[in-house]
Short mmCIF file of C-alpha atoms and ligand atoms in Angstrom, two decimals:
data_model
loop_
_atom_site.label_atom_id
_atom_site.label_comp_id
_atom_site.label_asym_id
_atom_site.label_seq_id
_atom_site.Cartn_x
_atom_site.Cartn_y
_atom_site.Cartn_z
CA UNK A 1 -27.18 43.86 -37.47
CA UNK A 2 -24.74 44.77 -34.78
CA UNK A 3 -23.91 43.43 -31.36
CA UNK A 4 -26.19 44.41 -28.51
CA UNK A 5 -25.28 43.70 -24.87
CA UNK A 6 -26.92 44.48 -21.55
CA UNK A 7 -24.62 46.87 -19.75
CA UNK A 8 -24.90 46.28 -15.99
CA UNK A 9 -24.06 49.95 -15.45
CA UNK A 10 -27.20 51.24 -17.21
CA UNK A 11 -29.23 48.05 -16.81
CA UNK A 12 -30.19 48.39 -20.47
CA UNK A 13 -29.36 46.74 -23.75
CA UNK A 14 -26.88 48.93 -25.61
CA UNK A 15 -25.33 48.70 -29.05
CA UNK A 16 -21.72 47.70 -28.54
CA UNK A 17 -19.21 50.13 -30.04
CA UNK A 18 -15.54 49.41 -29.37
CA UNK A 19 -13.19 52.24 -28.46
CA UNK A 20 -10.90 50.99 -31.25
CA UNK A 21 -12.32 48.35 -33.62
CA UNK A 22 -8.76 47.27 -34.42
CA UNK A 23 -8.11 46.47 -30.75
CA UNK A 24 -11.19 45.30 -28.84
CA UNK A 25 -10.27 44.61 -25.21
CA UNK A 26 -12.08 42.36 -22.76
CA UNK A 27 -11.21 41.39 -19.20
CA UNK A 28 -12.85 38.69 -17.11
CA UNK A 29 -12.03 37.92 -13.48
CA UNK A 30 -10.50 34.46 -13.31
CA UNK A 31 -10.25 31.80 -10.62
CA UNK A 32 -8.63 31.90 -7.19
CA UNK A 33 -6.58 28.74 -7.45
CA UNK A 34 -6.79 26.76 -4.19
CA UNK A 35 -9.43 24.13 -5.01
CA UNK A 36 -11.33 22.53 -7.88
CA UNK A 37 -13.67 24.84 -9.77
CA UNK A 38 -17.34 24.04 -9.18
CA UNK A 39 -19.86 24.20 -11.95
CA UNK A 40 -20.93 27.73 -10.96
CA UNK A 41 -17.33 28.87 -11.51
CA UNK A 42 -17.43 27.40 -15.03
CA UNK A 43 -20.33 29.55 -16.20
CA UNK A 44 -18.39 32.84 -16.66
CA UNK A 45 -15.57 31.21 -18.67
CA UNK A 46 -18.16 29.57 -20.97
CA UNK A 47 -20.28 32.74 -21.35
CA UNK A 48 -17.26 34.94 -22.07
CA UNK A 49 -15.69 32.34 -24.34
CA UNK A 50 -18.84 32.59 -26.45
CA UNK A 51 -18.60 36.38 -26.42
CA UNK A 52 -14.88 36.16 -27.31
CA UNK A 53 -15.69 33.92 -30.29
CA UNK A 54 -18.44 36.31 -31.40
CA UNK A 55 -16.14 39.36 -31.10
CA UNK A 56 -13.53 37.45 -33.13
CA UNK A 57 -16.13 36.83 -35.83
CA UNK A 58 -17.29 40.46 -35.87
CA UNK A 59 -13.93 42.25 -35.60
CA UNK A 60 -11.42 39.57 -36.64
CA UNK A 61 -9.69 37.34 -34.11
CA UNK A 62 -6.45 39.34 -34.47
CA UNK A 63 -8.30 42.48 -33.34
CA UNK A 64 -9.62 41.13 -30.04
CA UNK A 65 -7.58 40.81 -26.85
CA UNK A 66 -9.06 38.79 -24.04
CA UNK A 67 -7.39 38.72 -20.63
CA UNK A 68 -8.53 36.45 -17.80
CA UNK A 69 -6.38 36.48 -14.68
CA UNK A 70 -5.30 33.85 -12.19
CA UNK A 71 -5.56 34.97 -8.56
CA UNK A 72 -2.62 33.19 -6.97
CA UNK A 73 -2.35 35.26 -3.79
CA UNK A 74 -5.38 35.36 -1.52
CA UNK A 75 -6.29 34.66 2.10
CA UNK A 76 -8.15 31.49 1.08
CA UNK A 77 -4.96 30.17 -0.53
CA UNK A 78 -2.91 31.08 2.55
CA UNK A 79 -5.44 29.29 4.78
CA UNK A 80 -5.36 26.20 2.55
CA UNK A 81 -1.55 26.14 2.72
CA UNK A 82 -1.58 26.41 6.51
CA UNK A 83 -4.16 23.68 7.05
CA UNK A 84 -2.56 21.26 4.56
CA UNK A 85 1.11 21.99 5.28
CA UNK A 86 1.74 22.41 1.56
CA UNK A 87 3.63 25.22 -0.12
CA UNK A 88 1.51 28.01 -1.56
CA UNK A 89 3.22 27.63 -4.94
CA UNK A 90 2.47 23.89 -4.91
CA UNK A 91 -1.20 24.56 -4.34
CA UNK A 92 -1.54 27.34 -6.89
CA UNK A 93 0.47 25.48 -9.59
CA UNK A 94 -1.57 22.33 -9.05
CA UNK A 95 -4.99 23.99 -9.25
CA UNK A 96 -3.97 26.31 -12.09
CA UNK A 97 -3.02 23.26 -14.15
CA UNK A 98 -6.29 21.48 -13.33
CA UNK A 99 -8.29 24.63 -14.09
CA UNK A 100 -6.68 24.93 -17.53
CA UNK A 101 -7.27 21.25 -18.28
CA UNK A 102 -10.90 21.39 -17.17
CA UNK A 103 -11.59 24.55 -19.18
CA UNK A 104 -9.97 23.00 -22.26
CA UNK A 105 -12.33 20.03 -21.94
CA UNK A 106 -15.25 22.48 -22.07
CA UNK A 107 -13.76 23.74 -25.35
CA UNK A 108 -13.02 27.11 -23.79
CA UNK A 109 -10.36 28.85 -25.85
CA UNK A 110 -7.38 29.98 -23.80
CA UNK A 111 -7.49 33.75 -23.30
CA UNK A 112 -4.84 35.81 -25.13
CA UNK A 113 -3.38 36.86 -21.80
CA UNK A 114 -3.59 35.00 -18.50
CA UNK A 115 -1.80 37.24 -15.99
CA UNK A 116 -0.83 36.01 -12.53
CA UNK A 117 -1.46 38.39 -9.65
CA UNK A 118 1.94 37.65 -8.09
CA UNK A 119 3.69 38.80 -11.29
CA UNK A 120 2.16 42.29 -10.88
CA UNK A 121 3.10 43.41 -7.39
CA UNK A 122 5.11 46.38 -8.71
CA UNK A 123 2.29 47.89 -10.80
CA UNK A 124 -0.05 47.30 -7.85
CA UNK A 125 2.25 49.28 -5.54
CA UNK A 126 2.50 52.01 -8.20
CA UNK A 127 -1.28 52.28 -8.41
CA UNK A 128 -1.61 52.52 -4.63
CA UNK A 129 0.98 55.32 -4.58
CA UNK A 130 -1.00 57.20 -7.24
CA UNK A 131 -4.20 56.84 -5.21
CA UNK A 132 -2.48 58.14 -2.06
CA UNK A 133 -1.09 61.11 -4.00
CA UNK A 134 -4.57 61.93 -5.23
CA UNK A 135 -5.78 61.77 -1.62
CA UNK A 136 -8.37 59.10 -2.25
CA UNK A 137 -6.37 56.52 -0.27
CA UNK A 138 -4.45 56.60 3.02
CA UNK A 139 -2.00 54.45 4.90
CA UNK A 140 -2.76 53.39 8.47
CA UNK A 141 -1.05 50.79 10.65
CA UNK A 142 0.57 48.90 7.77
CA UNK A 143 -2.64 48.97 5.74
CA UNK A 144 -3.57 51.17 2.83
CA UNK A 145 -7.27 51.88 2.39
CA UNK A 146 -9.34 53.44 -0.35
CA UNK A 147 -11.41 56.25 1.16
CA UNK A 148 -14.89 55.73 -0.26
CA UNK A 149 -16.32 59.21 0.59
CA UNK A 150 -13.52 60.70 -1.57
CA UNK A 151 -15.31 59.36 -4.66
CA UNK A 152 -18.69 61.07 -5.00
CA UNK A 153 -20.12 58.62 -7.56
CA UNK A 154 -18.99 55.47 -5.73
CA UNK A 155 -21.78 52.89 -6.02
CA UNK A 156 -22.77 53.71 -9.60
CA UNK A 157 -22.32 50.12 -10.80
CA UNK A 158 -24.09 48.23 -8.03
CA UNK A 159 -26.68 51.01 -7.50
CA UNK A 160 -26.75 50.35 -3.79
CA UNK A 161 -27.54 52.92 -1.15
CA UNK A 162 -24.58 53.71 1.08
CA UNK A 163 -25.84 51.99 4.26
CA UNK A 164 -26.35 48.78 2.32
CA UNK A 165 -22.85 49.00 0.90
CA UNK A 166 -21.37 49.33 4.35
CA UNK A 167 -23.38 46.33 5.57
CA UNK A 168 -22.58 44.47 2.35
CA UNK A 169 -18.87 44.98 2.81
CA UNK A 170 -19.09 42.57 5.76
CA UNK A 171 -15.88 43.71 7.36
CA UNK A 172 -15.72 44.54 11.02
CA UNK A 173 -14.97 48.22 11.31
CA UNK A 174 -11.28 48.29 12.11
CA UNK A 175 -10.04 51.19 14.25
CA UNK A 176 -7.68 52.38 11.49
CA UNK A 177 -10.57 52.99 9.06
CA UNK A 178 -11.66 56.57 8.53
CA UNK A 179 -15.00 55.41 7.17
CA UNK A 180 -16.68 52.01 7.60
CA UNK A 181 -17.02 51.63 3.80
CA UNK A 182 -13.28 52.11 3.16
CA UNK A 183 -11.70 49.04 1.63
CA UNK A 184 -8.24 47.48 1.63
CA UNK A 185 -5.67 48.15 -1.10
CA UNK A 186 -2.74 46.70 0.83
CA UNK A 187 -2.47 44.81 4.08
CA UNK A 188 0.41 43.74 6.29
CA UNK A 189 1.69 40.14 6.28
CA UNK A 190 2.89 38.38 9.39
CA UNK A 191 6.27 36.60 9.11
CA UNK A 192 4.60 33.27 8.23
CA UNK A 193 2.42 34.81 5.52
CA UNK A 194 3.61 35.59 2.00
CA UNK A 195 4.49 39.23 1.54
CA UNK A 196 6.37 41.80 -0.51
CA UNK A 197 8.29 44.88 0.58
CA UNK A 198 6.42 48.13 0.06
CA UNK A 199 6.55 51.75 1.29
CA UNK A 200 3.98 50.66 3.93
CA UNK A 201 5.95 47.66 5.17
CA UNK A 202 5.96 44.02 4.17
CA UNK A 203 2.52 43.01 3.00
CA UNK A 204 0.26 41.88 0.19
CA UNK A 205 -2.34 43.43 -2.11
CA UNK A 206 -6.09 43.41 -1.70
CA UNK A 207 -8.00 41.30 -4.24
CA UNK A 208 -9.80 44.21 -5.95
CA UNK A 209 -6.54 46.00 -6.59
CA UNK A 210 -5.03 42.97 -8.32
CA UNK A 211 -7.52 43.16 -11.20
CA UNK A 212 -7.21 46.95 -11.60
CA UNK A 213 -3.42 46.71 -11.88
CA UNK A 214 -3.45 43.74 -14.29
CA UNK A 215 -6.01 45.44 -16.53
CA UNK A 216 -3.88 48.56 -16.72
CA UNK A 217 -0.73 46.52 -17.38
CA UNK A 218 -2.18 44.46 -20.22
CA UNK A 219 -5.18 46.25 -21.68
CA UNK A 220 -4.79 49.92 -20.75
CA UNK A 221 -6.69 52.32 -18.54
CA UNK A 222 -10.00 52.16 -20.43
CA UNK A 223 -11.35 48.89 -21.80
CA UNK A 224 -14.37 47.85 -23.87
CA UNK A 225 -15.72 44.97 -21.84
CA UNK A 226 -15.40 43.71 -18.31
CA UNK A 227 -17.14 40.51 -17.32
CA UNK A 228 -17.75 38.19 -14.42
CA UNK A 229 -20.45 36.53 -12.36
CA UNK A 230 -23.13 38.80 -10.89
CA UNK A 231 -21.82 38.01 -7.40
CA UNK A 232 -18.76 40.10 -8.30
CA UNK A 233 -20.68 43.33 -8.96
CA UNK A 234 -20.38 44.32 -5.32
CA UNK A 235 -17.94 44.83 -3.82
CA UNK A 236 -15.34 43.52 -6.29
CA UNK A 237 -16.22 45.36 -9.51
CA UNK A 238 -17.48 48.47 -7.75
CA UNK A 239 -14.08 48.69 -6.05
CA UNK A 240 -12.08 47.88 -9.18
CA UNK A 241 -13.86 50.77 -10.88
CA UNK A 242 -13.31 53.13 -7.94
CA UNK A 243 -9.56 52.43 -7.91
CA UNK A 244 -9.05 52.63 -11.67
CA UNK A 245 -11.18 55.72 -12.27
CA UNK A 246 -9.61 57.63 -9.40
CA UNK A 247 -6.11 56.61 -10.49
CA UNK A 248 -6.64 57.59 -14.13
CA UNK A 249 -9.31 60.32 -14.02
CA UNK A 250 -11.40 58.83 -16.81
CA UNK A 251 -13.96 56.05 -17.29
CA UNK A 252 -12.68 52.52 -16.77
CA UNK A 253 -15.06 50.21 -18.65
CA UNK A 254 -17.46 50.86 -21.54
CA UNK A 255 -19.65 47.79 -21.03
CA UNK A 256 -20.02 45.70 -17.88
CA UNK A 257 -21.42 42.22 -18.51
CA UNK A 258 -22.49 39.89 -15.68
CA UNK A 259 -23.83 36.38 -15.79
CA UNK A 260 -26.47 34.98 -13.42
CA UNK A 261 -26.09 32.27 -10.76
CA UNK A 262 -25.97 28.54 -11.31
CA UNK A 263 -28.56 26.69 -9.20
CA UNK A 264 -28.80 22.97 -8.49
CA UNK A 265 -32.38 21.65 -8.64
CA UNK A 266 -33.65 25.18 -8.05
CA UNK A 267 -31.53 25.75 -4.94
CA UNK A 268 -28.33 27.61 -4.38
CA UNK A 269 -25.36 25.25 -4.62
CA UNK A 270 -23.52 24.64 -1.39
CA UNK A 271 -21.41 21.95 0.21
CA UNK A 272 -23.78 21.59 3.15
CA UNK A 273 -26.76 20.85 0.88
CA UNK A 274 -24.69 18.19 -0.89
CA UNK A 275 -25.68 19.59 -4.29
CA UNK A 276 -22.22 20.76 -5.11
CA UNK A 277 -20.54 19.46 -8.30
CA UNK A 278 -16.99 20.19 -9.34
CA UNK A 279 -16.22 20.45 -13.04
CA UNK A 280 -13.53 17.83 -12.51
CA UNK A 281 -16.00 15.25 -11.14
CA UNK A 282 -18.59 15.98 -13.80
CA UNK A 283 -15.99 15.48 -16.52
CA UNK A 284 -15.42 11.94 -15.27
CA UNK A 285 -19.07 11.14 -16.06
CA UNK A 286 -19.96 13.40 -18.96
CA UNK A 287 -18.31 14.74 -22.10
CA UNK A 288 -17.17 18.34 -21.73
CA UNK A 289 -19.33 19.36 -24.69
CA UNK A 290 -22.49 18.18 -22.89
CA UNK A 291 -21.52 20.29 -19.85
CA UNK A 292 -20.76 23.26 -22.11
CA UNK A 293 -24.06 22.92 -23.95
CA UNK A 294 -25.86 22.79 -20.59
CA UNK A 295 -24.11 25.97 -19.43
CA UNK A 296 -25.18 27.72 -22.64
CA UNK A 297 -28.77 26.47 -22.45
CA UNK A 298 -30.06 29.46 -20.44
CA UNK A 299 -29.62 33.12 -21.31
CA UNK A 300 -26.47 34.31 -19.53
CA UNK A 301 -28.33 36.90 -17.45
CA UNK A 302 -30.82 34.35 -16.13
CA UNK A 303 -30.20 31.86 -13.35
CA UNK A 304 -29.25 28.44 -14.72
CA UNK A 305 -30.68 25.32 -13.10
CA UNK A 306 -27.98 22.71 -13.39
CA UNK A 307 -28.85 19.01 -12.97
CA UNK A 308 -27.19 15.78 -14.05
CA UNK A 309 -30.41 14.91 -15.89
CA UNK A 310 -29.99 18.16 -17.78
CA UNK A 311 -26.47 17.23 -18.86
CA UNK A 312 -27.62 13.73 -19.87
CA UNK A 313 -30.36 15.29 -21.99
CA UNK A 314 -27.86 17.57 -23.69
CA UNK A 315 -25.58 14.61 -24.26
CA UNK A 316 -28.40 12.82 -26.10
CA UNK A 317 -28.93 15.95 -28.17
CA UNK A 318 -25.23 15.95 -29.08
CA UNK A 319 -25.41 12.20 -29.87
CA UNK A 320 -28.20 13.01 -32.31
CA UNK A 321 -26.21 15.85 -33.91
CA UNK A 322 -23.05 13.74 -34.11
CA UNK A 323 -24.99 11.08 -36.02
CA UNK A 324 -25.79 13.68 -38.67
CA UNK A 325 -22.27 14.95 -39.32
CA UNK A 326 -20.38 11.76 -40.22
CA UNK A 327 -18.49 12.46 -43.45
CA UNK A 328 -19.92 16.00 -43.61
CA UNK A 329 -17.68 19.04 -44.16
CA UNK A 330 -18.59 22.22 -42.30
CA UNK A 331 -20.26 24.92 -44.42
CA UNK A 332 -17.87 27.72 -45.44
CA UNK A 333 -19.98 30.46 -43.88
CA UNK A 334 -21.62 30.52 -40.47
CA UNK A 335 -25.42 30.22 -40.32
CA UNK A 336 -26.84 33.74 -40.01
CA UNK A 337 -29.59 32.54 -37.65
CA UNK A 338 -26.94 31.56 -35.08
CA UNK A 339 -25.02 34.83 -35.43
CA UNK A 340 -28.19 36.93 -35.25
CA UNK A 341 -29.25 35.19 -32.03
CA UNK A 342 -25.83 35.76 -30.44
CA UNK A 343 -25.69 39.38 -31.57
CA UNK A 344 -28.90 39.93 -29.61
CA UNK A 345 -27.37 40.09 -26.12
CA UNK A 346 -25.64 36.74 -26.54
CA UNK A 347 -28.92 34.83 -26.73
CA UNK A 348 -27.45 31.33 -26.55
CA UNK A 349 -30.77 29.45 -26.07
CA UNK A 350 -31.99 31.04 -29.29
CA UNK A 351 -28.71 30.14 -31.02
CA UNK A 352 -29.07 26.52 -29.85
CA UNK A 353 -32.64 26.49 -31.21
CA UNK A 354 -31.22 27.77 -34.52
CA UNK A 355 -28.75 24.85 -34.51
CA UNK A 356 -31.61 22.44 -33.78
CA UNK A 357 -33.49 23.80 -36.78
CA UNK A 358 -30.44 22.87 -38.92
CA UNK A 359 -30.20 19.37 -37.44
CA UNK A 360 -31.34 17.42 -40.49
CA UNK A 361 -29.37 15.66 -43.21
CA UNK A 362 -29.78 18.39 -45.85
CA UNK A 363 -28.37 21.15 -43.60
CA UNK A 364 -25.86 19.10 -41.57
CA UNK A 365 -22.97 21.16 -43.02
CA UNK A 366 -24.51 24.34 -41.58
CA UNK A 367 -25.24 22.62 -38.27
CA UNK A 368 -21.58 21.64 -38.09
CA UNK A 369 -20.30 25.14 -38.91
CA UNK A 370 -22.63 26.82 -36.39
CA UNK A 371 -22.03 24.27 -33.65
CA UNK A 372 -18.25 24.43 -34.00
CA UNK A 373 -18.44 28.20 -33.80
CA UNK A 374 -20.21 27.75 -30.46
CA UNK A 375 -17.57 25.28 -29.24
CA UNK A 376 -19.54 22.09 -30.00
CA UNK A 377 -19.19 19.09 -32.36
CA UNK A 378 -15.42 19.50 -32.32
CA UNK A 379 -14.66 15.79 -32.06
CA UNK A 380 -14.74 13.24 -34.84
CA UNK A 381 -18.05 11.32 -34.52
CA UNK A 382 -16.11 8.07 -34.16
CA UNK A 383 -14.15 9.47 -31.21
CA UNK A 384 -17.29 10.95 -29.64
CA UNK A 385 -19.15 7.65 -29.68
CA UNK A 386 -16.20 5.61 -28.44
CA UNK A 387 -14.85 7.90 -25.72
CA UNK A 388 -14.70 6.24 -22.34
CA UNK A 389 -16.65 7.75 -19.45
CA UNK A 390 -17.15 6.90 -15.86
CA UNK A 391 -14.84 3.94 -15.37
CA UNK A 392 -16.53 1.87 -18.11
CA UNK A 393 -14.68 -0.56 -20.33
CA UNK A 394 -11.83 1.04 -22.18
CA UNK A 395 -11.53 0.76 -25.93
CA UNK A 396 -9.05 -2.11 -25.77
CA UNK A 397 -11.29 -4.14 -23.46
CA UNK A 398 -14.30 -3.53 -25.73
CA UNK A 399 -12.39 -4.67 -28.78
CA UNK A 400 -11.04 -7.76 -27.02
CA UNK A 401 -14.61 -8.75 -26.06
CA UNK A 402 -15.78 -8.25 -29.65
CA UNK A 403 -13.04 -10.63 -30.84
CA UNK A 404 -14.06 -13.12 -28.16
CA UNK A 405 -17.71 -12.92 -29.20
CA UNK A 406 -16.80 -13.52 -32.84
CA UNK A 407 -14.70 -16.57 -31.88
CA UNK A 408 -17.52 -17.95 -29.74
CA UNK A 409 -20.00 -17.58 -32.59
CA UNK A 410 -17.65 -19.26 -35.03
CA UNK A 411 -17.30 -22.11 -32.54
CA UNK A 412 -21.14 -22.15 -32.34
CA UNK A 413 -20.89 -21.44 -28.59
CA UNK A 414 -23.91 -19.14 -28.69
CA UNK A 415 -24.32 -19.10 -24.91
CA UNK A 416 -20.83 -17.61 -24.56
CA UNK A 417 -21.42 -15.17 -27.43
CA UNK A 418 -24.65 -13.95 -25.78
CA UNK A 419 -22.93 -13.62 -22.41
CA UNK A 420 -20.27 -11.40 -23.96
CA UNK A 421 -22.94 -9.32 -25.65
CA UNK A 422 -24.76 -8.90 -22.30
CA UNK A 423 -21.53 -7.80 -20.66
CA UNK A 424 -21.01 -5.16 -23.37
CA UNK A 425 -24.66 -4.10 -23.08
CA UNK A 426 -24.30 -3.60 -19.35
CA UNK A 427 -21.26 -1.40 -19.98
CA UNK A 428 -23.30 0.77 -22.35
CA UNK A 429 -21.67 -0.51 -25.53
CA UNK A 430 -23.91 -0.89 -28.55
CA UNK A 431 -22.68 -3.38 -31.18
CA UNK A 432 -23.24 -2.60 -34.82
CA UNK A 433 -22.97 -5.76 -36.94
CA UNK A 434 -22.06 -4.71 -40.47
CA UNK A 435 -23.23 -6.52 -43.63
CA UNK A 436 -19.59 -7.34 -44.45
CA UNK A 437 -19.34 -9.43 -41.28
CA UNK A 438 -17.33 -6.98 -39.19
CA UNK A 439 -18.62 -5.51 -35.95
CA UNK A 440 -18.33 -1.83 -35.09
CA UNK A 441 -19.45 -0.35 -31.78
CA UNK A 442 -20.28 2.85 -29.96
CA UNK A 443 -21.07 3.96 -26.48
CA UNK A 444 -24.57 5.00 -25.52
CA UNK A 445 -25.43 7.35 -22.65
CA UNK A 446 -25.45 5.97 -19.11
CA UNK A 447 -29.05 6.96 -18.43
ZN1 ZN B 1 -11.55 41.15 -10.82
#
């Protein structure tokens, strides 16, 4: 079988055929680094990590290049710097580091290339110049705008009628715009805003342009796959495509892949509803693998209802799987049922069901191979069951209490021994008294 993906451009499942099987290229829009990522922001990196792993399996890891950018210049970052009095570089360095740490805890492989927008100002200016030369962009009052009516097939990705696109652009119609749908490629910076010298004065790039220029710089002018959350289809991806296709006069992306929204208890996540979880906070309470499994539990195109109960349930599932793999070596080949499910439009719920079908002692080696391929069961079972979560007792404290309990029992102070056991119980520590007289232990879920 071969890989089939739903291409957002056609709205249909299509057989994936790379432009060059020796160099499969994928780009995914990365974070704007001014705050902690919330759980909705973690869905695209998990979905496209799974696709990256699958492409590596199908074409060889050395033949796949995955780029995911860091947006480190943006009005939201500038606003955060102004309200907090911190340097922009301080903010972006800090949140870039946390983003990388959080993603690593979800077992997301680092992309091959992680370009920073601020390292690509020159290629951005070059692309704007090319668009002006081709008369699809114009400079006005320190701005440069892409002229939407100059591209007859603008809108072919989002399939929106023109009046909706103008309304959807949600920008007040500035007097320097020739058409209300025209969008910013470059804008002027005031003296207290970050900026770079350009032929149109000191300024900074528009967000859409950043991705177009970084894709060209690292992956070329036509790529196999471009991914992101469905909220990016319009205007961000529509505009990326407009810029790149007009600059290069040929198609930009073979297959567009978009993941659905993350909901909390059936509602859209928002700060005002108080149903907003950051990845960072969730990682204090739950293992990254349980969060990852939860994010893979719905098909990527469907909305995903994310609840803490859901993560706890997936944690118990992982507990069960971890119990099966002690002393087991992963099978040499990947289970075909898992690969077949993923080849069918990255059907992760079906792949998880295939893992579940292997979750028995006689096929534990295949469970382990398939789960590790999907970024799960990557810890040693001993580490998994002992890892500290949520401000509980640390390993040293647990072991000190076990020693104390043993001493109390030897002194026949059973009241003290029971009190210690209760204390461990309350902290979610299960004691395992071995026949040889030693006591091992593990953590159980906090539910
Ligand atoms: Zn982008």
